[in-house]
Short mmCIF file of C-alpha atoms in Angstrom, two decimals:
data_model
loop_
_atom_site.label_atom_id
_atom_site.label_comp_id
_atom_site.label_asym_id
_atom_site.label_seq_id
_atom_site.Cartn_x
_atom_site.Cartn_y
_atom_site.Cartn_z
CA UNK J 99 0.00 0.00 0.00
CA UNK J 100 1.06 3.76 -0.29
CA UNK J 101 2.73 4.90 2.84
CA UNK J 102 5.48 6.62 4.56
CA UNK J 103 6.96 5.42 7.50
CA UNK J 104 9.72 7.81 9.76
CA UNK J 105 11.91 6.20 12.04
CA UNK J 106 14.90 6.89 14.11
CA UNK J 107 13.63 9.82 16.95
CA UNK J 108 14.42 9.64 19.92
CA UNK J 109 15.67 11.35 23.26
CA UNK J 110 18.81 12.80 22.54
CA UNK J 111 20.88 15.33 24.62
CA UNK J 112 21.80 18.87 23.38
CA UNK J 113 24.42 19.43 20.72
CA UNK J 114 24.39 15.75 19.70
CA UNK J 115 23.29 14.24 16.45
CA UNK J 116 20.23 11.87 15.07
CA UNK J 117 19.48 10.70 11.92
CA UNK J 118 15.78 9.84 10.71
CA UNK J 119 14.65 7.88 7.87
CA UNK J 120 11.34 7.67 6.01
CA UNK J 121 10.78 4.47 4.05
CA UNK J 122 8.17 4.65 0.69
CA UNK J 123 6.51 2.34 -0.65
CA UNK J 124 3.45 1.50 -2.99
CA UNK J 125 4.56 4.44 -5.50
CA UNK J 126 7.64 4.76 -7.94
CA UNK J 127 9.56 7.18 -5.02
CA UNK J 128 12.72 8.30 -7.19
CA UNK J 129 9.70 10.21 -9.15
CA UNK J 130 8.78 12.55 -6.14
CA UNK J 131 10.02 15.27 -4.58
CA UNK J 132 10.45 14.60 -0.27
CA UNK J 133 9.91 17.02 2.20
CA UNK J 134 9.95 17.23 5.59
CA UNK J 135 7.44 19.01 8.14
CA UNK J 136 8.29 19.19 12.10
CA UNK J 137 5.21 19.79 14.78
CA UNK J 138 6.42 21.16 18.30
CA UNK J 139 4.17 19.04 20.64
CA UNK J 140 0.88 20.87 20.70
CA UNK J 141 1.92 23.55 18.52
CA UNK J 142 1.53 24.16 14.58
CA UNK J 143 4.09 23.39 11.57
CA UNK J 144 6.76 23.87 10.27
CA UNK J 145 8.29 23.19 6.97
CA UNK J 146 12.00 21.55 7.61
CA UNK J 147 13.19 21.06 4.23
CA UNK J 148 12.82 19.74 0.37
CA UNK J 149 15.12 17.48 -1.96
CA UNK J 150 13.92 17.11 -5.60
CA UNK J 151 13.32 13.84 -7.32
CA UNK J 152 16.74 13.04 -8.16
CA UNK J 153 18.43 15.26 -5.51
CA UNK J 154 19.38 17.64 -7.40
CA UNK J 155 18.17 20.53 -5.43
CA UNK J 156 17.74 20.88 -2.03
CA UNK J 157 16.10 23.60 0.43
CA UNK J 158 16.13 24.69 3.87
CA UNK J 159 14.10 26.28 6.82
CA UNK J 160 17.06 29.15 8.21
CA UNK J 161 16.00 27.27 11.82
CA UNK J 162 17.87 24.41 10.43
CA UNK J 163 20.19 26.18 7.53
CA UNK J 164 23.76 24.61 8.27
CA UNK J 165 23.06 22.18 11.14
CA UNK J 166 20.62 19.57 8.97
CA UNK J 167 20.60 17.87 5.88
CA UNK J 168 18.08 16.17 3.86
CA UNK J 169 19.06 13.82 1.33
CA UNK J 170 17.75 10.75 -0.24
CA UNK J 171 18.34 6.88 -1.43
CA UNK J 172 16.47 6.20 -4.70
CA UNK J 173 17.59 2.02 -4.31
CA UNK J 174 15.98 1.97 -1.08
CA UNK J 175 13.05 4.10 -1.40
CA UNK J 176 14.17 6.19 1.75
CA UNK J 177 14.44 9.58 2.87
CA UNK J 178 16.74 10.94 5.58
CA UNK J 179 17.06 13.83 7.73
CA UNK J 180 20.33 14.24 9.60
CA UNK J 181 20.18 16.22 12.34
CA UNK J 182 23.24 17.64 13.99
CA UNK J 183 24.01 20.23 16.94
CA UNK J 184 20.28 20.01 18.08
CA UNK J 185 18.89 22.42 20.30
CA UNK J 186 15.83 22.03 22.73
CA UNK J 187 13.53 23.77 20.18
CA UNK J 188 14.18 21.06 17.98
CA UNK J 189 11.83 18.91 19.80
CA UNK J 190 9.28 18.25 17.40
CA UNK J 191 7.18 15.04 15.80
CA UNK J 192 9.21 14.85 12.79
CA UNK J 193 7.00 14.18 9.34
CA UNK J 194 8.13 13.18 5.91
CA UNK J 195 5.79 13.61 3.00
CA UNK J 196 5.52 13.61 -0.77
CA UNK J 197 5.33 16.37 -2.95
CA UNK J 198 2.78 15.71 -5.43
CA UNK J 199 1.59 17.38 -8.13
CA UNK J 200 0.67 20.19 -8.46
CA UNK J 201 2.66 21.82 -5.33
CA UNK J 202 1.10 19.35 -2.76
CA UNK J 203 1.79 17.52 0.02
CA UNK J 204 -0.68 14.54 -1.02
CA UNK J 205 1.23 11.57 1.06
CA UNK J 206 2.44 12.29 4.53
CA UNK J 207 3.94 9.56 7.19
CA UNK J 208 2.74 9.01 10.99
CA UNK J 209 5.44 10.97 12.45
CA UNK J 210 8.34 10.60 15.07
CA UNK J 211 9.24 12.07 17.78
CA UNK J 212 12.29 13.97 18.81
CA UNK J 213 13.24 14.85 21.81
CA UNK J 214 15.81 17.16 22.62
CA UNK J 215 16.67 17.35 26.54
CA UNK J 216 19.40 17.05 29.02
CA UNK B 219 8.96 34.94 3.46
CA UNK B 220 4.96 34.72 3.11
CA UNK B 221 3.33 34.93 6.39
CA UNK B 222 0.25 33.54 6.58
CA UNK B 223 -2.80 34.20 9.66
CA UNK B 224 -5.11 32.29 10.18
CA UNK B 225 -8.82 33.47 11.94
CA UNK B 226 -9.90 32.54 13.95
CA UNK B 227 -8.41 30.61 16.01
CA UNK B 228 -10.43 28.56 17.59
CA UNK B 229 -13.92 27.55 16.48
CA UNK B 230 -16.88 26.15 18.46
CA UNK B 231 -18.82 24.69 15.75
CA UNK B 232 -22.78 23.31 15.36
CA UNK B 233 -23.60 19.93 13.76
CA UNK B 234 -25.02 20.42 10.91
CA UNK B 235 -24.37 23.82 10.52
CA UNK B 236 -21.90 25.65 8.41
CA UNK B 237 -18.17 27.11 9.30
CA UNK B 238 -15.57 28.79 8.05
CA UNK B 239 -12.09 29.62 8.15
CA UNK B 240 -10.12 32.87 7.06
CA UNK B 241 -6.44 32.78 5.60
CA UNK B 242 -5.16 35.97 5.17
CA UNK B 243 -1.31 35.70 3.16
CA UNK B 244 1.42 38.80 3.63
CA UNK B 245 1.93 38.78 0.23
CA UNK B 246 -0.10 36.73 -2.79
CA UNK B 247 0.58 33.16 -2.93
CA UNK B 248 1.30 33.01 -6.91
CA UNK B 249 4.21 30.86 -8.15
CA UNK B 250 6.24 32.20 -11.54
CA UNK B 251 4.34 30.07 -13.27
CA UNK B 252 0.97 31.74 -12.68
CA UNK B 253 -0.54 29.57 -10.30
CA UNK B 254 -1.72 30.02 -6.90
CA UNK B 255 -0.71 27.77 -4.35
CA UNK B 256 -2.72 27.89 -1.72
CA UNK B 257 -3.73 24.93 0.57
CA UNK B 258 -5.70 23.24 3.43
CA UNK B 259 -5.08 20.50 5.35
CA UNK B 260 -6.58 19.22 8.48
CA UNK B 261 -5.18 17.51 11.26
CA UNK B 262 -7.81 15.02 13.43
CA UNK B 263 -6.35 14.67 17.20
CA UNK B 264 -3.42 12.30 17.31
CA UNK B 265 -2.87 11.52 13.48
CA UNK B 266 -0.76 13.18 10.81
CA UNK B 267 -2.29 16.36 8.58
CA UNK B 268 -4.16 15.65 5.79
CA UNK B 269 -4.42 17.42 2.21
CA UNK B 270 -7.94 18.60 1.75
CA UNK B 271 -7.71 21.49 -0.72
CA UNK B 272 -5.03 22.54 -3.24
CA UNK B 273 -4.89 25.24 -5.82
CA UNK B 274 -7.13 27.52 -3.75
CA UNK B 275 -10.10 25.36 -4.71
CA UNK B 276 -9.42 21.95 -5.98
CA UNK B 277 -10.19 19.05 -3.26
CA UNK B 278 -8.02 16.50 -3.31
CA UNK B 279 -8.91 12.92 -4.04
CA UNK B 280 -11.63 11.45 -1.07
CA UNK B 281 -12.49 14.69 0.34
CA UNK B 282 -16.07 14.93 1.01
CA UNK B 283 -17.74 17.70 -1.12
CA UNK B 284 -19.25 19.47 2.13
CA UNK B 285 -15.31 21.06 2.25
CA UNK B 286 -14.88 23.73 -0.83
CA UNK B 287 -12.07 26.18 -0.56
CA UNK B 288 -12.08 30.40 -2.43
CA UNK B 289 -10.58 33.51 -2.25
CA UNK B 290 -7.89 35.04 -4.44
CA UNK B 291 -5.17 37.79 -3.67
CA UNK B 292 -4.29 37.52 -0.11
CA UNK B 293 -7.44 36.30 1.45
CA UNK B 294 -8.73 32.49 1.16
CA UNK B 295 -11.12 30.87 2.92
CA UNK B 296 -12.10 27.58 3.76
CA UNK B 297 -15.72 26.59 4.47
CA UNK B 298 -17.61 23.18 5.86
CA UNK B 299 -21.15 23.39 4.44
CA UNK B 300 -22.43 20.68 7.11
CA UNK B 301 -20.07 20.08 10.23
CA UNK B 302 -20.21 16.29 10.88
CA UNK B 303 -18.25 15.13 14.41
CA UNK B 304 -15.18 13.43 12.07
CA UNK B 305 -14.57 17.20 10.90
CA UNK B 306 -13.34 18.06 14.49
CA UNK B 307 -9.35 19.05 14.91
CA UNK B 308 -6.91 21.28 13.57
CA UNK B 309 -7.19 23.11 9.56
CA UNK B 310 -4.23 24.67 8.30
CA UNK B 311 -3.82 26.67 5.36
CA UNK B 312 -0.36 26.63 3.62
CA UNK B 313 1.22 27.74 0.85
CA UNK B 314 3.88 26.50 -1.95
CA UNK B 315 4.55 29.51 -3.68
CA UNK B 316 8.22 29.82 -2.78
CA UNK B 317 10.48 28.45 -0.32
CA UNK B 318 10.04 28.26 2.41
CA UNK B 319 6.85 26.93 2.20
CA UNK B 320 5.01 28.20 5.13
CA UNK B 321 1.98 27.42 7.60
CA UNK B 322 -0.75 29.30 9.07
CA UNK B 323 -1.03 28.95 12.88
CA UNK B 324 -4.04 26.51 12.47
CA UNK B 325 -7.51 27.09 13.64
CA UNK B 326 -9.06 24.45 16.26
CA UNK B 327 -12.56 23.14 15.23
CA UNK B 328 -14.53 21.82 18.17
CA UNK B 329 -18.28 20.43 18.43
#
C-alpha cells in the first residue's frame, strides 16, 4: 500500500546528532520530490526542508540552515534527515511527506518524535 | 517569506451547521508560473495532517464535497457546508509559492 513510514527519533541530549529515515513504498519514489514538516508538541508546523526527485536541489528552513541535511536513497526508497548540533527547540514530531503534483503535500507519514533534553 | 494568519483561532462549531475559516497571506501566494498555491489541510487529534484542498479550490482525491475552498489575492477561505463530528481538529492553510513553504497557525474546530 502507499505509505510513509519515519523512524529513528528519539531522546537525545543537546548538541548531539540523530538521523531519521522515512521508508516509501506503494509508489515509484525516485519520481517525487520529499519534504519534511516538524510539529512542536501541541503547537503548529513547520516546513524543515525539500530534496527534488533526483536530488538535485535541495532547500532549507534558516531554523535548520547549516546544522541539517536532507538527502535521499532512490535504491531503497528512503528519505533521511540528519540532524546535527540540536537544540531544545528542535523537539518536534518529525513528518516526511511527498510532494505531489501540483505543489502538494498529497502523502504524509505518521510521524516521530524527537526529543531534545538534558 | 509569506506569512500567513489564520482566523480565527479557535472555532466552536454546530452539527449540521456551516463554518468557516479565514487565511489571510502577507503577500499573494502566486508561483512564476501563474498559479496560486494555496492549501488546506486538516489535522484530526493524534494523526498526521491531511491534504484537503489545493490550488485555492481543488479538493483533493476522497475529500467529502461538504469542504470547498475560495478567495484570491491575499485572502482564502475555507468553508464546511455541514459540520459532521469526524470534521473536528486542527485546519491549516499553507502555501507553496516559494520556499520556504510556510503554515498558518491553524484554527481548532470543536463540536
Amino acid at each position: 500500500q502507499v505509505q510513509l513510514v519515519e523512524s529513528g527519533g528519539g531522546v537525545v541530549q543537546p548538541g548531539r546528532s540523530l538521523r531519521l529515515s522515512c521508508a516509501a513504498s506503494g509508489f515509484t519514489f525516485s519520481s517525487h520530490g520529499m519534504h519534511w514538516v516538524r510539529q512542536p508538541p501541541g503547537k503548529g508546523l513547520e516546513w524543515v526542508a525539500v530534496i527534488w526527485y533526483d536530488g538535485s536541489n535541495k532547500y532549507y528552513a534558516d531554523s535548520v540552515k547549516g546544522r541539517f541535511t536532507i538527502s535521499r536513497d532512490n535504491t531503497k526508497n528512503t528519505l533521511y534527515l540528519q540532524m546535527n548540533s540540536l537544540r531544545a527547540e528542535d523537539t518536534a514530531v518529525y513528518y516526511c511527506a511527498r510532494w505531489g503534483t501540483p505543489k502538494i503535500l498529497d502523502l504524509w507519514g505518521q510521524g516521530t518524535l524527537v526529543t531534545v533534553s538534558s | 517569506d509569506i506569512v500567513l494568519t489564520q482566523t480565527p483561532l479557535s472555532l466552536a462549531a454546530t452539527l449540521g451547521q456551516p463554518a468557516s475559516i479565514s487565511c489571510r497571506s502577507s503577500q499573494s501566494p502566486v508561483h512564476s508560473d501563474g498559479n496560486t498555491y494555496l492549501s488546506w489541510l486538516q489535522q484530526r487529534p493524534g494523526q498526521p495532517p491531511r491534504l484537503l484542498i489545493y490550488k485555492i479550490s481543488n479538493r483533493f482525491s476522497g475529500v467529502p464535497d461538504r469542504f470547498s475552498g475560495s478567495g484570491a489575492g491575499t485572502d482564502f477561505t475555507l468553508k464546511i457546508s455541514r459540520v459532521e463530528a469526524e470534521d473536528v481538529g486542527v485546519y491549516y492553510c499553507t502555501q507553496a509559492a516559494q520556499f520556504p513553504w510556510t503554515f498558518g497557525q491553524g484554527t481548532r474546530v470543536d463540536i
